[in-house]
Amino acid sequence: MFTHTDLARLQAQSLKMQGYIRQQTFSPENEKKLRRFSSWEVAELILGLNPSTFRGRLAADPSLPQGLVEEDGRQRWYALEEIGELRRRLRHKGKPLLPPRPAGKRAIRAAIANFKGGAGKSTVALHFAHAAALDGYRVLCVDFDPQATLSHSMGLSDVAEEYTVWGIMARDLIRETERMNAAGRGAESGTALPERKLPPSVTGMGLNDLRVTDFIKPTSWPTIDLVPSCANAAFVEFASAQYRHLNPEWSFFAAVDRYLDHLPDDAYDIVIFDCPPAIGYQSMNAVFAADVLYIPSGPGYWEYDSTTSFIGQLAEALEDLGRFRGAVPPGTEPDKHFADIRFLLTRFEPNNDLHRAMQQAFHKVFGPQVAEHPIEMTRAVEQSGRFLSSVYEIDYRNMTRETWRRARASFDRAYDEFRASLVAAWDKLED
C-alpha cells in the first residue's frame, strides 16, 4: 500500500536526480550560461550579412564590438549584448538591422497551446523566444505549465509558488475585491453592493504588497525575462475554484491580462505564453491575454484528433465566459478576439508518408491557418531536448555542422512565419 508519504519520498529522490542532471547540463556553478556566437553565425545566420562584408565593417570601425578572438586568431566569438550593439549601429543597404516594432504599441502576446502532452509546446516556446532574442527583440515568457519545462530549460528551478501565475492570480483577486468593495461603498444611488470578504489565508500571504516586477525573473539570455512556474503551481486550479466562490464577480480569466497591462508598453516587444496541456484557469488566462494563438501538433492521427478536441473545447470555454458579460468592468468583457490563429506541425519527418499525409489533412481542414514550415525532427532537436537547451544554445562544434544547421534552419523558417504573424497582428492592436 502506498500513501502520500511514499509519493513525497519518491519526489525527494527525483529532486536529487534533477539536481544532478542540472549540474551536468549547466555550468559547474549549477547556473545556466549563454554561450557566445561565432562571427560566421553572427554575420550569416543572425544579421543576414555576407561574412566578408561583416569582417570589412569590423576592420573599418574599431569602435564596433570585436568579440573574443580564439587563440589561433581565426574566429571571433560574440556575446548577445555585443550582437545587440552591432544591430543598433550597423546598416545594410541603407536600412537598419533592428527588427520591425510598431511605435507606440505594447508588446504583442502569443499563446502556445494545445491539449496534447508531447506536442512540443514548451519546445516551440523556448525556440521562438531564443530566435526572437537573436532577432533583436526583448522577450517576456510566462510559464503557465506546472510541469515547468520552460522554466527549467531557462535555468530556473528553485521557484516559490507565490512568484508564479498562481501568485499573480491571487494578488489580482485581492486587488479586484478591494476595488469592488470601494466602488460598492461609494455608490450614491441604487442598492449598495454587499462587501466581499476574503479570508486571512488569502489576504495574509503578502501578495498585495508585491510589485509587478517581483514576478519577473532574469534568465541566462540578457534580453529574455520569465515569469516562472513550479510543480506547486498546480495548486492554482484548486485555489482558483475557491477564489471564485469567495468573490463570484471576480473575472478570473482576465487576471494575467490585467497584470501585463501594468507593464510599460516599451518594457518588452514580444510576450510568449507556454500553456499547460489542459483547459483550466491558467490556460484560460493565457488565451484571454493573447493576441495570437499558436497551436503545435504532432503529425499523427491521434495528435490531429486531440487538436480537434482542443479547439472545440476552447471554443465552448470562451463562449461560456459570456455569462460574465455585464458583471465585469469595461475592458475585460469576455468576447475574445484573436488577431491570428496558426497550427504548427512538430516532430515532422519529410520522408515519412504518414506525416506527409497528415500534413495534407491539416492544410485541407485548416487551410491558411496552417504554418507552411513544420518543425522537423532531427538528431540536433532530440539532443537539445535531452540537455534542456534550444538548438540556438547548442554549440555547433558538438556535432557535425550540417546536422546543426539543418535543425536550426527548420526552427528559423518556423520562427520567420511566427514573426510575420506577430507583425501583422501588431498593426491590429490599438495604440
Short mmCIF file of C-alpha atoms in Angstrom, two decimals, residues 38-244:
data_model
loop_
_atom_site.label_atom_id
_atom_site.label_comp_id
_atom_site.label_asym_id
_atom_site.label_seq_id
_atom_site.Cartn_x
_atom_site.Cartn_y
_atom_site.Cartn_z
CA SER A 38 30.88 32.75 -33.72
CA SER A 39 31.46 35.54 -36.22
CA TRP A 40 30.09 33.45 -39.10
CA GLU A 41 26.91 32.75 -37.08
CA VAL A 42 26.55 36.45 -36.29
CA ALA A 43 27.11 37.52 -39.89
CA GLU A 44 25.27 34.88 -41.88
CA LEU A 45 22.60 33.48 -39.54
CA ILE A 46 21.81 36.37 -37.19
CA LEU A 47 22.46 39.66 -39.00
CA GLY A 48 22.00 38.36 -42.55
CA LEU A 49 25.30 39.77 -43.80
CA ASN A 50 27.96 38.30 -46.03
CA PRO A 51 30.77 37.16 -43.68
CA SER A 52 33.40 39.03 -45.71
CA THR A 53 31.27 42.19 -45.59
CA PHE A 54 30.93 41.79 -41.84
CA ARG A 55 34.69 41.41 -41.41
CA GLY A 56 35.22 44.53 -43.52
CA ARG A 57 32.86 46.56 -41.34
CA LEU A 58 34.70 45.46 -38.21
CA ALA A 59 38.07 46.38 -39.70
CA ALA A 60 36.81 49.78 -40.87
CA ASP A 61 35.37 50.74 -37.48
CA PRO A 62 37.42 49.52 -34.48
CA SER A 63 34.82 51.04 -32.12
CA LEU A 64 32.38 48.26 -33.04
CA PRO A 65 32.30 45.23 -30.74
CA GLN A 66 35.16 42.99 -31.79
CA GLY A 67 34.25 39.91 -29.74
CA LEU A 68 36.69 37.48 -28.21
CA VAL A 69 39.35 36.12 -30.54
CA GLU A 70 40.39 32.47 -30.46
CA GLU A 71 43.99 31.74 -29.60
CA ASP A 72 44.75 30.85 -33.22
CA GLY A 73 43.18 34.16 -34.28
CA ARG A 74 40.84 32.59 -36.82
CA GLN A 75 37.45 33.03 -35.16
CA ARG A 76 35.73 35.73 -33.11
CA TRP A 77 33.01 34.95 -30.58
CA TYR A 78 30.31 37.43 -29.57
CA ALA A 79 28.06 37.78 -26.53
CA LEU A 80 24.39 38.55 -27.13
CA GLU A 81 24.85 42.08 -25.75
CA GLU A 82 27.54 42.70 -28.38
CA ILE A 83 25.26 41.39 -31.11
CA GLY A 84 22.62 43.84 -29.93
CA GLU A 85 25.05 46.72 -30.21
CA LEU A 86 26.02 45.60 -33.71
CA ARG A 87 22.32 45.62 -34.67
CA ARG A 88 21.89 49.15 -33.38
CA ARG A 89 24.98 50.55 -35.10
CA LEU A 90 25.23 48.72 -38.41
CA ARG A 91 23.14 49.29 -41.52
CA HIS A 92 22.76 47.10 -44.59
CA LYS A 93 21.79 48.57 -47.94
CA GLY A 94 20.87 51.77 -46.16
CA LYS A 95 18.50 50.03 -43.74
CA PRO A 96 18.92 49.39 -40.00
CA LEU A 97 19.30 45.83 -38.75
CA LEU A 98 16.71 46.20 -35.98
CA PRO A 99 13.57 44.01 -36.26
CA PRO A 100 10.17 45.58 -37.02
CA ARG A 101 8.42 47.06 -34.00
CA PRO A 102 5.38 49.37 -34.35
CA ALA A 103 5.89 52.60 -32.41
CA GLY A 104 3.56 53.48 -29.55
CA LYS A 105 2.15 49.98 -29.07
CA ARG A 106 2.50 47.48 -26.27
CA ALA A 107 4.22 44.12 -26.62
CA ILE A 108 2.47 41.57 -28.83
CA ARG A 109 1.36 38.43 -26.97
CA ALA A 110 1.34 34.87 -28.32
CA ALA A 111 -0.04 31.77 -26.54
CA ILE A 112 1.44 28.36 -27.41
CA ALA A 113 -1.39 25.99 -26.51
CA ASN A 114 -2.87 22.53 -27.11
CA PHE A 115 -4.35 19.62 -25.15
CA LYS A 116 -1.80 17.06 -26.21
CA GLY A 117 1.15 16.44 -23.96
CA GLY A 118 4.31 16.00 -26.02
CA ALA A 119 3.02 18.17 -28.86
CA GLY A 120 6.07 20.37 -28.46
CA LYS A 121 4.54 23.43 -26.77
CA SER A 122 7.48 24.09 -24.47
CA THR A 123 9.97 23.31 -27.23
CA VAL A 124 8.26 25.76 -29.57
CA ALA A 125 8.01 28.44 -26.86
CA LEU A 126 11.68 28.03 -25.96
CA HIS A 127 12.94 28.15 -29.54
CA PHE A 128 10.72 31.06 -30.56
CA ALA A 129 11.87 33.03 -27.51
CA HIS A 130 15.54 32.37 -28.31
CA ALA A 131 15.08 33.10 -32.01
CA ALA A 132 13.32 36.36 -31.18
CA ALA A 133 16.14 37.38 -28.83
CA LEU A 134 18.72 36.71 -31.54
CA ASP A 135 16.48 38.72 -33.86
CA GLY A 136 16.85 41.74 -31.60
CA TYR A 137 13.59 41.59 -29.65
CA ARG A 138 13.13 41.90 -25.89
CA VAL A 139 11.08 38.89 -24.79
CA LEU A 140 8.99 38.06 -21.74
CA CYS A 141 8.00 34.41 -21.33
CA VAL A 142 5.20 33.35 -19.00
CA ASP A 143 5.25 29.70 -17.94
CA PHE A 144 1.68 28.61 -17.18
CA ASP A 145 2.53 24.90 -17.07
CA PRO A 146 3.09 23.34 -13.60
CA GLN A 147 5.49 20.88 -15.28
CA ALA A 148 7.73 23.96 -15.59
CA THR A 149 9.67 22.59 -18.57
CA LEU A 150 10.17 26.08 -19.99
CA SER A 151 11.35 27.40 -16.62
CA HIS A 152 13.82 24.55 -16.18
CA SER A 153 15.09 25.00 -19.75
CA MET A 154 15.64 28.68 -18.98
CA GLY A 155 17.74 27.69 -15.97
CA LEU A 156 15.17 28.43 -13.24
CA SER A 157 14.28 25.55 -10.95
CA ASP A 158 14.08 26.80 -7.35
CA VAL A 159 10.89 28.84 -7.67
CA ALA A 160 8.42 29.67 -4.89
CA GLU A 161 4.79 29.25 -5.95
CA GLU A 162 3.82 32.79 -4.89
CA TYR A 163 6.01 34.14 -7.71
CA THR A 164 4.22 32.12 -10.39
CA VAL A 165 0.96 32.69 -12.26
CA TRP A 166 -0.80 31.44 -9.13
CA GLY A 167 0.63 34.41 -7.21
CA ILE A 168 -0.43 36.79 -9.96
CA MET A 169 -4.00 35.45 -9.84
CA ALA A 170 -4.23 35.54 -6.03
CA ARG A 171 -2.85 39.09 -6.00
CA ASP A 172 -5.39 40.07 -8.65
CA LEU A 173 -8.24 38.58 -6.58
CA ILE A 174 -7.23 40.72 -3.60
CA ARG A 175 -6.91 43.91 -5.63
CA GLU A 176 -10.09 43.37 -7.63
CA THR A 177 -12.04 42.61 -4.46
CA GLU A 178 -10.74 45.81 -2.84
CA ARG A 179 -11.71 47.78 -5.96
CA MET A 180 -15.23 46.29 -6.00
CA ASN A 181 -15.72 46.99 -2.29
CA ALA A 182 -14.62 50.59 -2.74
CA ALA A 183 -16.97 51.04 -5.69
CA GLY A 184 -19.86 49.50 -3.75
CA ARG A 185 -19.35 51.81 -0.76
CA GLY A 186 -19.07 54.83 -2.99
CA ALA A 187 -22.37 54.34 -4.83
CA GLU A 188 -24.70 57.31 -4.46
CA SER A 189 -27.76 55.73 -5.98
CA GLY A 190 -29.29 52.30 -6.22
CA THR A 191 -28.72 49.37 -3.93
CA ALA A 192 -25.24 49.17 -2.46
CA LEU A 193 -23.35 46.04 -3.35
CA PRO A 194 -22.54 43.68 -0.48
CA GLU A 195 -18.99 43.83 0.79
CA ARG A 196 -16.93 40.89 -0.37
CA LYS A 197 -14.71 39.36 2.30
CA LEU A 198 -11.56 37.34 1.77
CA PRO A 199 -10.11 35.10 4.50
CA PRO A 200 -6.70 35.75 6.09
CA SER A 201 -5.39 32.67 4.26
CA VAL A 202 -5.61 34.79 1.10
CA THR A 203 -5.02 38.33 2.33
CA GLY A 204 -2.27 37.35 4.77
CA MET A 205 0.16 35.97 2.17
CA GLY A 206 1.64 39.41 1.45
CA LEU A 207 0.89 39.16 -2.28
CA ASN A 208 -0.83 42.53 -2.36
CA ASP A 209 2.47 44.17 -1.46
CA LEU A 210 4.36 42.60 -4.37
CA ARG A 211 5.28 44.82 -7.31
CA VAL A 212 4.61 43.83 -10.92
CA THR A 213 8.32 43.26 -11.46
CA ASP A 214 8.62 40.92 -8.46
CA PHE A 215 7.13 38.10 -10.54
CA ILE A 216 9.64 38.54 -13.37
CA LYS A 217 12.97 36.72 -13.20
CA PRO A 218 16.04 37.18 -15.43
CA THR A 219 17.39 34.28 -17.47
CA SER A 220 20.76 33.43 -18.96
CA TRP A 221 19.66 35.37 -22.06
CA PRO A 222 20.03 39.08 -21.23
CA THR A 223 17.05 40.09 -23.38
CA ILE A 224 14.69 37.35 -22.14
CA ASP A 225 12.85 37.50 -18.81
CA LEU A 226 10.49 34.90 -17.39
CA VAL A 227 7.51 34.59 -15.10
CA PRO A 228 8.40 31.05 -13.97
CA SER A 229 6.36 28.07 -12.89
CA CYS A 230 6.93 25.19 -10.50
CA ALA A 231 5.26 21.93 -9.55
CA ASN A 232 3.42 23.54 -6.63
CA ALA A 233 1.79 25.96 -9.08
CA ALA A 234 -0.58 23.12 -9.98
CA PHE A 235 -2.44 24.26 -6.85
CA VAL A 236 -3.82 27.18 -8.87
CA GLU A 237 -6.55 25.01 -10.39
CA PHE A 238 -7.87 24.11 -6.92
CA ALA A 239 -7.27 27.54 -5.40
CA SER A 240 -8.95 29.41 -8.24
CA ALA A 241 -12.18 27.47 -7.77
CA GLN A 242 -12.14 28.53 -4.12
CA TYR A 243 -11.32 32.12 -5.07
CA ARG A 244 -14.30 32.28 -7.45
#
